[in-house]
PDB file of C-alpha atoms in Angstrom:
ATOM      1  CA  ASN A1356    -138.687 -13.792 -62.791  1.00 65.00           C
ATOM      2  CA  ALA A1357    -142.429 -14.488 -62.523  1.00 78.00           C
ATOM      3  CA  GLY A1358    -142.335 -16.676 -59.416  1.00 94.00           C
ATOM      4  CA  VAL A1359    -145.632 -18.619 -59.016  1.00 97.00           C
ATOM      5  CA  THR A1360    -148.288 -17.937 -61.648  1.00 97.00           C
ATOM      6  CA  GLN A1361    -151.883 -18.988 -61.216  1.00 97.00           C
ATOM      7  CA  THR A1362    -154.645 -18.894 -63.842  1.00 97.00           C
ATOM      8  CA  PRO A1363    -157.441 -18.001 -64.001  1.00 97.00           C
ATOM      9  CA  LYS A1364    -157.723 -15.279 -61.380  1.00 97.00           C
ATOM     10  CA  PHE A1365    -161.501 -15.552 -61.313  1.00 97.00           C
ATOM     11  CA  GLN A1366    -163.897 -18.267 -62.373  1.00 96.00           C
ATOM     12  CA  VAL A1367    -167.581 -18.974 -61.980  1.00 97.00           C
ATOM     13  CA  LEU A1368    -168.873 -22.510 -62.383  1.00 96.00           C
ATOM     14  CA  LYS A1369    -172.192 -24.261 -62.190  1.00 97.00           C
ATOM     15  CA  THR A1370    -172.621 -27.285 -59.923  1.00 97.00           C
ATOM     16  CA  GLY A1371    -171.343 -30.376 -61.697  1.00 97.00           C
ATOM     17  CA  GLN A1372    -169.026 -28.653 -64.113  1.00 97.00           C
ATOM     18  CA  SER A1373    -165.341 -29.492 -64.193  1.00 96.00           C
ATOM     19  CA  MET A1374    -162.359 -27.214 -64.470  1.00 96.00           C
ATOM     20  CA  THR A1375    -158.644 -27.020 -63.903  1.00 98.00           C
ATOM     21  CA  LEU A1376    -156.741 -24.356 -61.971  1.00 98.00           C
ATOM     22  CA  GLN A1377    -153.288 -23.877 -63.419  1.00 98.00           C
ATOM     23  CA  CYS A1378    -150.145 -23.246 -61.443  1.00 98.00           C
ATOM     24  CA  ALA A1379    -146.678 -22.735 -62.830  1.00 98.00           C
ATOM     25  CA  GLN A1380    -143.392 -21.747 -61.138  1.00 96.00           C
ATOM     26  CA  ASP A1381    -140.099 -20.783 -62.724  1.00 95.00           C
ATOM     27  CA  MET A1382    -137.879 -21.136 -59.671  1.00 93.00           C
ATOM     28  CA  ASN A1383    -136.984 -24.817 -60.225  1.00 92.00           C
ATOM     29  CA  HIS A1384    -138.652 -25.664 -56.873  1.00 93.00           C
ATOM     30  CA  GLU A1385    -139.210 -29.337 -56.219  1.00 93.00           C
ATOM     31  CA  TYR A1386    -142.078 -28.728 -53.769  1.00 94.00           C
ATOM     32  CA  MET A1387    -145.505 -27.475 -54.778  1.00 95.00           C
ATOM     33  CA  SER A1388    -148.781 -27.356 -52.966  1.00 97.00           C
ATOM     34  CA  TRP A1389    -152.404 -26.182 -53.160  1.00 98.00           C
ATOM     35  CA  TYR A1390    -154.352 -24.502 -50.387  1.00 98.00           C
ATOM     36  CA  ARG A1391    -157.890 -23.186 -50.097  1.00 97.00           C
ATOM     37  CA  GLN A1392    -158.587 -20.074 -48.089  1.00 95.00           C
ATOM     38  CA  ASP A1393    -162.055 -19.706 -46.518  1.00 94.00           C
ATOM     39  CA  PRO A1394    -163.256 -17.080 -44.025  1.00 89.00           C
ATOM     40  CA  GLY A1395    -162.709 -18.256 -40.481  1.00 88.00           C
ATOM     41  CA  MET A1396    -160.979 -21.415 -41.671  1.00 91.00           C
ATOM     42  CA  GLY A1397    -157.578 -20.043 -42.632  1.00 92.00           C
ATOM     43  CA  LEU A1398    -155.498 -21.895 -45.203  1.00 95.00           C
ATOM     44  CA  ARG A1399    -156.131 -25.618 -45.631  1.00 96.00           C
ATOM     45  CA  LEU A1400    -153.801 -27.904 -47.551  1.00 96.00           C
ATOM     46  CA  ILE A1401    -155.452 -29.737 -50.406  1.00 97.00           C
ATOM     47  CA  HIS A1402    -152.696 -31.629 -52.165  1.00 97.00           C
ATOM     48  CA  TYR A1403    -148.909 -31.340 -52.418  1.00 96.00           C
ATOM     49  CA  SER A1404    -146.027 -32.670 -54.397  1.00 95.00           C
ATOM     50  CA  VAL A1405    -142.414 -33.173 -53.518  1.00 93.00           C
ATOM     51  CA  GLY A1406    -141.275 -33.577 -57.080  1.00 92.00           C
ATOM     52  CA  ALA A1407    -142.298 -34.541 -60.597  1.00 94.00           C
ATOM     53  CA  GLY A1408    -144.370 -37.734 -60.632  1.00 95.00           C
ATOM     54  CA  ILE A1409    -145.075 -37.611 -56.891  1.00 96.00           C
ATOM     55  CA  THR A1410    -148.232 -36.268 -55.274  1.00 97.00           C
ATOM     56  CA  ASP A1411    -149.898 -36.713 -51.919  1.00 96.00           C
ATOM     57  CA  GLN A1412    -153.014 -35.685 -50.073  1.00 96.00           C
ATOM     58  CA  GLY A1413    -153.301 -32.806 -47.671  1.00 95.00           C
ATOM     59  CA  GLU A1414    -155.982 -32.011 -45.071  1.00 94.00           C
ATOM     60  CA  VAL A1415    -158.922 -31.569 -47.492  1.00 96.00           C
ATOM     61  CA  PRO A1416    -158.283 -33.579 -50.680  1.00 97.00           C
ATOM     62  CA  ASN A1417    -161.805 -34.796 -51.439  1.00 96.00           C
ATOM     63  CA  GLY A1418    -163.225 -33.509 -54.707  1.00 96.00           C
ATOM     64  CA  TYR A1419    -159.850 -32.473 -56.091  1.00 97.00           C
ATOM     65  CA  ASN A1420    -157.243 -34.190 -58.245  1.00 97.00           C
ATOM     66  CA  VAL A1421    -153.688 -33.192 -58.994  1.00 97.00           C
ATOM     67  CA  SER A1422    -150.792 -34.377 -61.197  1.00 96.00           C
ATOM     68  CA  ARG A1423    -147.160 -33.365 -61.472  1.00 97.00           C
ATOM     69  CA  SER A1424    -145.810 -34.318 -64.885  1.00 97.00           C
ATOM     70  CA  THR A1425    -143.167 -31.557 -64.867  1.00 96.00           C
ATOM     71  CA  THR A1426    -141.242 -29.682 -62.160  1.00 95.00           C
ATOM     72  CA  GLU A1427    -142.823 -26.440 -63.333  1.00 96.00           C
ATOM     73  CA  ASP A1428    -146.521 -27.216 -63.351  1.00 97.00           C
ATOM     74  CA  PHE A1429    -149.000 -28.453 -60.783  1.00 98.00           C
ATOM     75  CA  PRO A1430    -152.607 -28.228 -61.962  1.00 98.00           C
ATOM     76  CA  LEU A1431    -155.596 -28.670 -59.656  1.00 98.00           C
ATOM     77  CA  ARG A1432    -158.637 -30.373 -61.128  1.00 98.00           C
ATOM     78  CA  LEU A1433    -162.208 -30.180 -59.901  1.00 96.00           C
ATOM     79  CA  LEU A1434    -164.039 -33.050 -61.624  1.00 91.00           C
ATOM     80  CA  SER A1435    -167.574 -32.164 -60.525  1.00 96.00           C
ATOM     81  CA  ALA A1436    -167.716 -28.782 -58.826  1.00 96.00           C
ATOM     82  CA  ALA A1437    -169.898 -28.304 -55.689  1.00 97.00           C
ATOM     83  CA  PRO A1438    -170.951 -25.049 -53.952  1.00 97.00           C
ATOM     84  CA  SER A1439    -168.777 -26.132 -51.006  1.00 96.00           C
ATOM     85  CA  GLN A1440    -165.765 -25.653 -53.222  1.00 97.00           C
ATOM     86  CA  THR A1441    -166.414 -21.955 -53.558  1.00 97.00           C
ATOM     87  CA  SER A1442    -163.167 -20.501 -52.200  1.00 97.00           C
ATOM     88  CA  VAL A1443    -159.920 -18.721 -52.930  1.00 97.00           C
ATOM     89  CA  TYR A1444    -157.241 -21.178 -54.068  1.00 98.00           C
ATOM     90  CA  PHE A1445    -153.531 -20.558 -53.552  1.00 98.00           C
ATOM     91  CA  CYS A1446    -150.698 -22.423 -55.136  1.00 98.00           C
ATOM     92  CA  ALA A1447    -147.294 -22.310 -53.436  1.00 97.00           C
ATOM     93  CA  SER A1448    -143.862 -23.655 -54.162  1.00 96.00           C
ATOM     94  CA  GLY A1449    -140.744 -24.230 -52.041  1.00 92.00           C
ATOM     95  CA  GLY A1450    -137.181 -25.425 -52.193  1.00 80.00           C
ATOM     96  CA  SER A1451    -136.147 -28.930 -51.149  1.00 66.00           C
ATOM     97  CA  GLY A1452    -138.790 -30.327 -48.914  1.00 56.00           C
ATOM     98  CA  ALA A1453    -141.665 -28.285 -47.521  1.00 58.00           C
ATOM     99  CA  ASN A1454    -139.468 -25.329 -46.858  1.00 73.00           C
ATOM    100  CA  VAL A1455    -140.237 -21.613 -47.093  1.00 88.00           C
ATOM    101  CA  LEU A1456    -143.181 -21.178 -49.448  1.00 93.00           C
ATOM    102  CA  THR A1457    -143.620 -18.731 -52.285  1.00 95.00           C
ATOM    103  CA  PHE A1458    -147.288 -18.110 -53.005  1.00 97.00           C
ATOM    104  CA  GLY A1459    -149.194 -17.313 -56.154  1.00 97.00           C
ATOM    105  CA  ALA A1460    -151.715 -14.464 -56.314  1.00 97.00           C
ATOM    106  CA  GLY A1461    -154.694 -16.748 -55.822  1.00 97.00           C
ATOM    107  CA  SER A1462    -157.680 -17.888 -57.872  1.00 97.00           C
ATOM    108  CA  ARG A1463    -161.174 -16.976 -56.746  1.00 97.00           C
ATOM    109  CA  LEU A1464    -163.679 -19.717 -57.619  1.00 97.00           C
ATOM    110  CA  THR A1465    -167.441 -19.434 -57.258  1.00 97.00           C
ATOM    111  CA  VAL A1466    -169.618 -22.469 -57.751  1.00 97.00           C
ATOM    112  CA  LEU A1467    -173.300 -21.712 -58.229  1.00 96.00           C
TER     113      LEU A1467
ATOM    114  CA  ALA B 846    -152.089 -34.967 -35.431  1.00 73.00           C
ATOM    115  CA  GLN B 847    -150.383 -31.614 -35.671  1.00 79.00           C
ATOM    116  CA  ARG B 848    -152.532 -28.534 -35.073  1.00 90.00           C
ATOM    117  CA  VAL B 849    -151.940 -24.780 -35.079  1.00 95.00           C
ATOM    118  CA  THR B 850    -154.244 -22.600 -32.983  1.00 96.00           C
ATOM    119  CA  GLN B 851    -154.517 -18.863 -33.302  1.00 97.00           C
ATOM    120  CA  PRO B 852    -157.105 -17.925 -30.653  1.00 96.00           C
ATOM    121  CA  GLU B 853    -157.851 -14.357 -31.908  1.00 95.00           C
ATOM    122  CA  LYS B 854    -159.690 -13.762 -35.159  1.00 95.00           C
ATOM    123  CA  LEU B 855    -159.240 -10.003 -34.869  1.00 97.00           C
ATOM    124  CA  LEU B 856    -156.803  -7.921 -32.834  1.00 97.00           C
ATOM    125  CA  SER B 857    -157.101  -4.149 -32.709  1.00 97.00           C
ATOM    126  CA  VAL B 858    -154.146  -2.231 -31.370  1.00 97.00           C
ATOM    127  CA  PHE B 859    -153.402   1.478 -31.252  1.00 97.00           C
ATOM    128  CA  LYS B 860    -150.451   2.805 -33.160  1.00 97.00           C
ATOM    129  CA  GLY B 861    -147.380   2.844 -31.006  1.00 97.00           C
ATOM    130  CA  ALA B 862    -148.743   0.202 -28.599  1.00 97.00           C
ATOM    131  CA  PRO B 863    -147.157  -3.275 -28.310  1.00 97.00           C
ATOM    132  CA  VAL B 864    -148.481  -6.126 -30.414  1.00 97.00           C
ATOM    133  CA  GLU B 865    -148.661  -9.813 -29.500  1.00 97.00           C
ATOM    134  CA  LEU B 866    -150.278 -12.311 -31.904  1.00 98.00           C
ATOM    135  CA  LYS B 867    -150.748 -15.635 -30.202  1.00 97.00           C
ATOM    136  CA  CYS B 868    -149.952 -19.014 -31.704  1.00 97.00           C
ATOM    137  CA  ASN B 869    -150.066 -22.410 -29.990  1.00 96.00           C
ATOM    138  CA  TYR B 870    -149.237 -25.683 -31.629  1.00 95.00           C
ATOM    139  CA  SER B 871    -149.613 -29.395 -30.965  1.00 92.00           C
ATOM    140  CA  TYR B 872    -146.935 -31.636 -32.390  1.00 86.00           C
ATOM    141  CA  SER B 873    -145.158 -34.652 -31.042  1.00 78.00           C
ATOM    142  CA  GLY B 874    -141.800 -34.019 -32.698  1.00 79.00           C
ATOM    143  CA  SER B 875    -139.408 -31.036 -33.072  1.00 81.00           C
ATOM    144  CA  PRO B 876    -141.484 -28.383 -34.693  1.00 83.00           C
ATOM    145  CA  GLU B 877    -140.464 -25.988 -37.427  1.00 90.00           C
ATOM    146  CA  LEU B 878    -142.629 -22.863 -37.145  1.00 93.00           C
ATOM    147  CA  PHE B 879    -143.302 -19.905 -39.348  1.00 94.00           C
ATOM    148  CA  TRP B 880    -145.229 -16.682 -39.461  1.00 96.00           C
ATOM    149  CA  TYR B 881    -146.732 -15.642 -42.785  1.00 96.00           C
ATOM    150  CA  VAL B 882    -148.399 -12.276 -43.555  1.00 97.00           C
ATOM    151  CA  GLN B 883    -150.885 -11.158 -46.161  1.00 96.00           C
ATOM    152  CA  TYR B 884    -151.092  -7.386 -46.659  1.00 96.00           C
ATOM    153  CA  SER B 885    -154.082  -5.912 -48.471  1.00 94.00           C
ATOM    154  CA  ARG B 886    -153.934  -6.713 -52.204  1.00 91.00           C
ATOM    155  CA  GLN B 887    -150.590  -8.461 -51.846  1.00 94.00           C
ATOM    156  CA  ARG B 888    -149.532 -12.109 -51.907  1.00 95.00           C
ATOM    157  CA  LEU B 889    -149.108 -14.218 -48.853  1.00 95.00           C
ATOM    158  CA  GLN B 890    -145.444 -14.009 -47.838  1.00 94.00           C
ATOM    159  CA  LEU B 891    -143.129 -15.314 -45.220  1.00 93.00           C
ATOM    160  CA  LEU B 892    -142.547 -12.947 -42.318  1.00 94.00           C
ATOM    161  CA  LEU B 893    -140.163 -15.031 -40.229  1.00 91.00           C
ATOM    162  CA  ARG B 894    -139.257 -18.565 -39.208  1.00 89.00           C
ATOM    163  CA  HIS B 895    -138.159 -19.749 -35.812  1.00 84.00           C
ATOM    164  CA  ILE B 896    -134.859 -21.281 -36.860  1.00 79.00           C
ATOM    165  CA  SER B 897    -133.643 -17.913 -38.261  1.00 78.00           C
ATOM    166  CA  ARG B 898    -134.092 -16.183 -34.936  1.00 75.00           C
ATOM    167  CA  GLU B 899    -134.192 -12.832 -36.717  1.00 80.00           C
ATOM    168  CA  SER B 900    -136.303  -9.725 -36.492  1.00 83.00           C
ATOM    169  CA  ILE B 901    -138.243  -8.736 -39.577  1.00 87.00           C
ATOM    170  CA  LYS B 902    -140.021  -5.398 -39.795  1.00 92.00           C
ATOM    171  CA  GLY B 903    -139.577  -5.132 -35.986  1.00 92.00           C
ATOM    172  CA  PHE B 904    -141.342  -8.449 -35.355  1.00 95.00           C
ATOM    173  CA  THR B 905    -139.866 -11.272 -33.353  1.00 94.00           C
ATOM    174  CA  ALA B 906    -141.164 -14.707 -32.356  1.00 94.00           C
ATOM    175  CA  ASP B 907    -139.679 -17.091 -29.856  1.00 87.00           C
ATOM    176  CA  LEU B 908    -140.374 -20.770 -29.752  1.00 89.00           C
ATOM    177  CA  ASN B 909    -141.440 -21.872 -26.291  1.00 90.00           C
ATOM    178  CA  LYS B 910    -141.506 -25.667 -26.301  1.00 88.00           C
ATOM    179  CA  GLY B 911    -142.714 -25.863 -22.706  1.00 90.00           C
ATOM    180  CA  GLU B 912    -145.810 -23.858 -23.514  1.00 91.00           C
ATOM    181  CA  THR B 913    -145.950 -25.060 -27.139  1.00 93.00           C
ATOM    182  CA  SER B 914    -146.222 -21.496 -28.296  1.00 94.00           C
ATOM    183  CA  PHE B 915    -144.739 -19.303 -31.020  1.00 95.00           C
ATOM    184  CA  HIS B 916    -146.221 -15.874 -30.326  1.00 96.00           C
ATOM    185  CA  LEU B 917    -145.405 -12.962 -32.689  1.00 96.00           C
ATOM    186  CA  LYS B 918    -144.411  -9.705 -30.978  1.00 96.00           C
ATOM    187  CA  LYS B 919    -143.602  -6.131 -31.876  1.00 96.00           C
ATOM    188  CA  PRO B 920    -142.900  -3.442 -29.272  1.00 96.00           C
ATOM    189  CA  PHE B 921    -144.429  -0.482 -31.163  1.00 97.00           C
ATOM    190  CA  ALA B 922    -147.223  -1.070 -33.719  1.00 97.00           C
ATOM    191  CA  GLN B 923    -147.198   0.895 -37.004  1.00 97.00           C
ATOM    192  CA  GLU B 924    -150.150   1.487 -39.312  1.00 96.00           C
ATOM    193  CA  GLU B 925    -148.511  -0.484 -42.078  1.00 96.00           C
ATOM    194  CA  ASP B 926    -148.647  -3.574 -39.848  1.00 97.00           C
ATOM    195  CA  SER B 927    -152.362  -3.946 -40.531  1.00 97.00           C
ATOM    196  CA  ALA B 928    -152.677  -7.287 -42.302  1.00 97.00           C
ATOM    197  CA  MET B 929    -153.712 -10.922 -41.882  1.00 96.00           C
ATOM    198  CA  TYR B 930    -151.174 -12.993 -40.019  1.00 97.00           C
ATOM    199  CA  TYR B 931    -150.912 -16.801 -40.184  1.00 97.00           C
ATOM    200  CA  CYS B 932    -148.897 -19.048 -37.939  1.00 97.00           C
ATOM    201  CA  ALA B 933    -147.738 -22.260 -39.651  1.00 96.00           C
ATOM    202  CA  LEU B 934    -146.058 -25.507 -38.659  1.00 94.00           C
ATOM    203  CA  ARG B 935    -144.062 -27.896 -40.839  1.00 91.00           C
ATOM    204  CA  LYS B 936    -144.393 -31.632 -40.331  1.00 85.00           C
ATOM    205  CA  ASP B 937    -142.572 -33.806 -42.821  1.00 83.00           C
ATOM    206  CA  ASP B 938    -143.617 -32.451 -46.177  1.00 87.00           C
ATOM    207  CA  LYS B 939    -146.718 -30.639 -45.065  1.00 90.00           C
ATOM    208  CA  ILE B 940    -147.020 -27.065 -43.900  1.00 92.00           C
ATOM    209  CA  ILE B 941    -150.165 -26.616 -41.838  1.00 93.00           C
ATOM    210  CA  PHE B 942    -151.610 -23.130 -41.153  1.00 95.00           C
ATOM    211  CA  GLY B 943    -153.689 -21.731 -38.379  1.00 95.00           C
ATOM    212  CA  LYS B 944    -156.928 -19.909 -39.000  1.00 96.00           C
ATOM    213  CA  GLY B 945    -155.205 -16.504 -38.998  1.00 96.00           C
ATOM    214  CA  THR B 946    -155.477 -13.316 -37.022  1.00 97.00           C
ATOM    215  CA  ARG B 947    -156.423  -9.991 -38.590  1.00 97.00           C
ATOM    216  CA  LEU B 948    -154.345  -7.251 -37.048  1.00 98.00           C
ATOM    217  CA  HIS B 949    -155.932  -3.796 -37.219  1.00 97.00           C
ATOM    218  CA  ILE B 950    -153.784  -0.894 -36.171  1.00 97.00           C
ATOM    219  CA  LEU B 951    -155.850   2.047 -34.948  1.00 96.00           C
ATOM    220  CA  PRO B 952    -154.523   5.604 -35.565  1.00 92.00           C
TER     221      PRO B 952
END
């Protein structure tokens, strides 16, 4: 049972490049979410989804897109990376509703 | 809007001393509150939630609606308690986290 799997673990981008952070869970959780973790700022919610085909914005959605075509996957897309998006990104999933969250190991992104 | 405040960025406590990590929240409805912990080189994980009213690893947290607080307590700190602790609040389908408190247990 892998739980929540995030790829890649590390990524370096140049300003303006695009990329997708992948997140997959094998627990049949309806709820999935993306957070960014920055020093002194804690965890901030970017986007979340309560089920396949449904997504919504969190606290800091600007510059990020998501989609939820399957229950298992919830990719996070950066269309034009900026240095302000340098952060550690965490994907999390939960049972019905925003219940207890299971977190991935994190993806460290650096934008130069 | 809902908000979670953890006033201490860093808390240093001697081994064997009591620990209290503070968490205050602002929310107009009935809150559902959590404590999550991130140990060094481990994933963020749930420590406890207020509706369970249980003690995990010796930690307890009581919801005080009058003071809008959900402080995390442990009577005797252990070295393995050193970690980053996050208080979180659920509103509808969002779980909002505080900025976190790093707990450092001194030998």
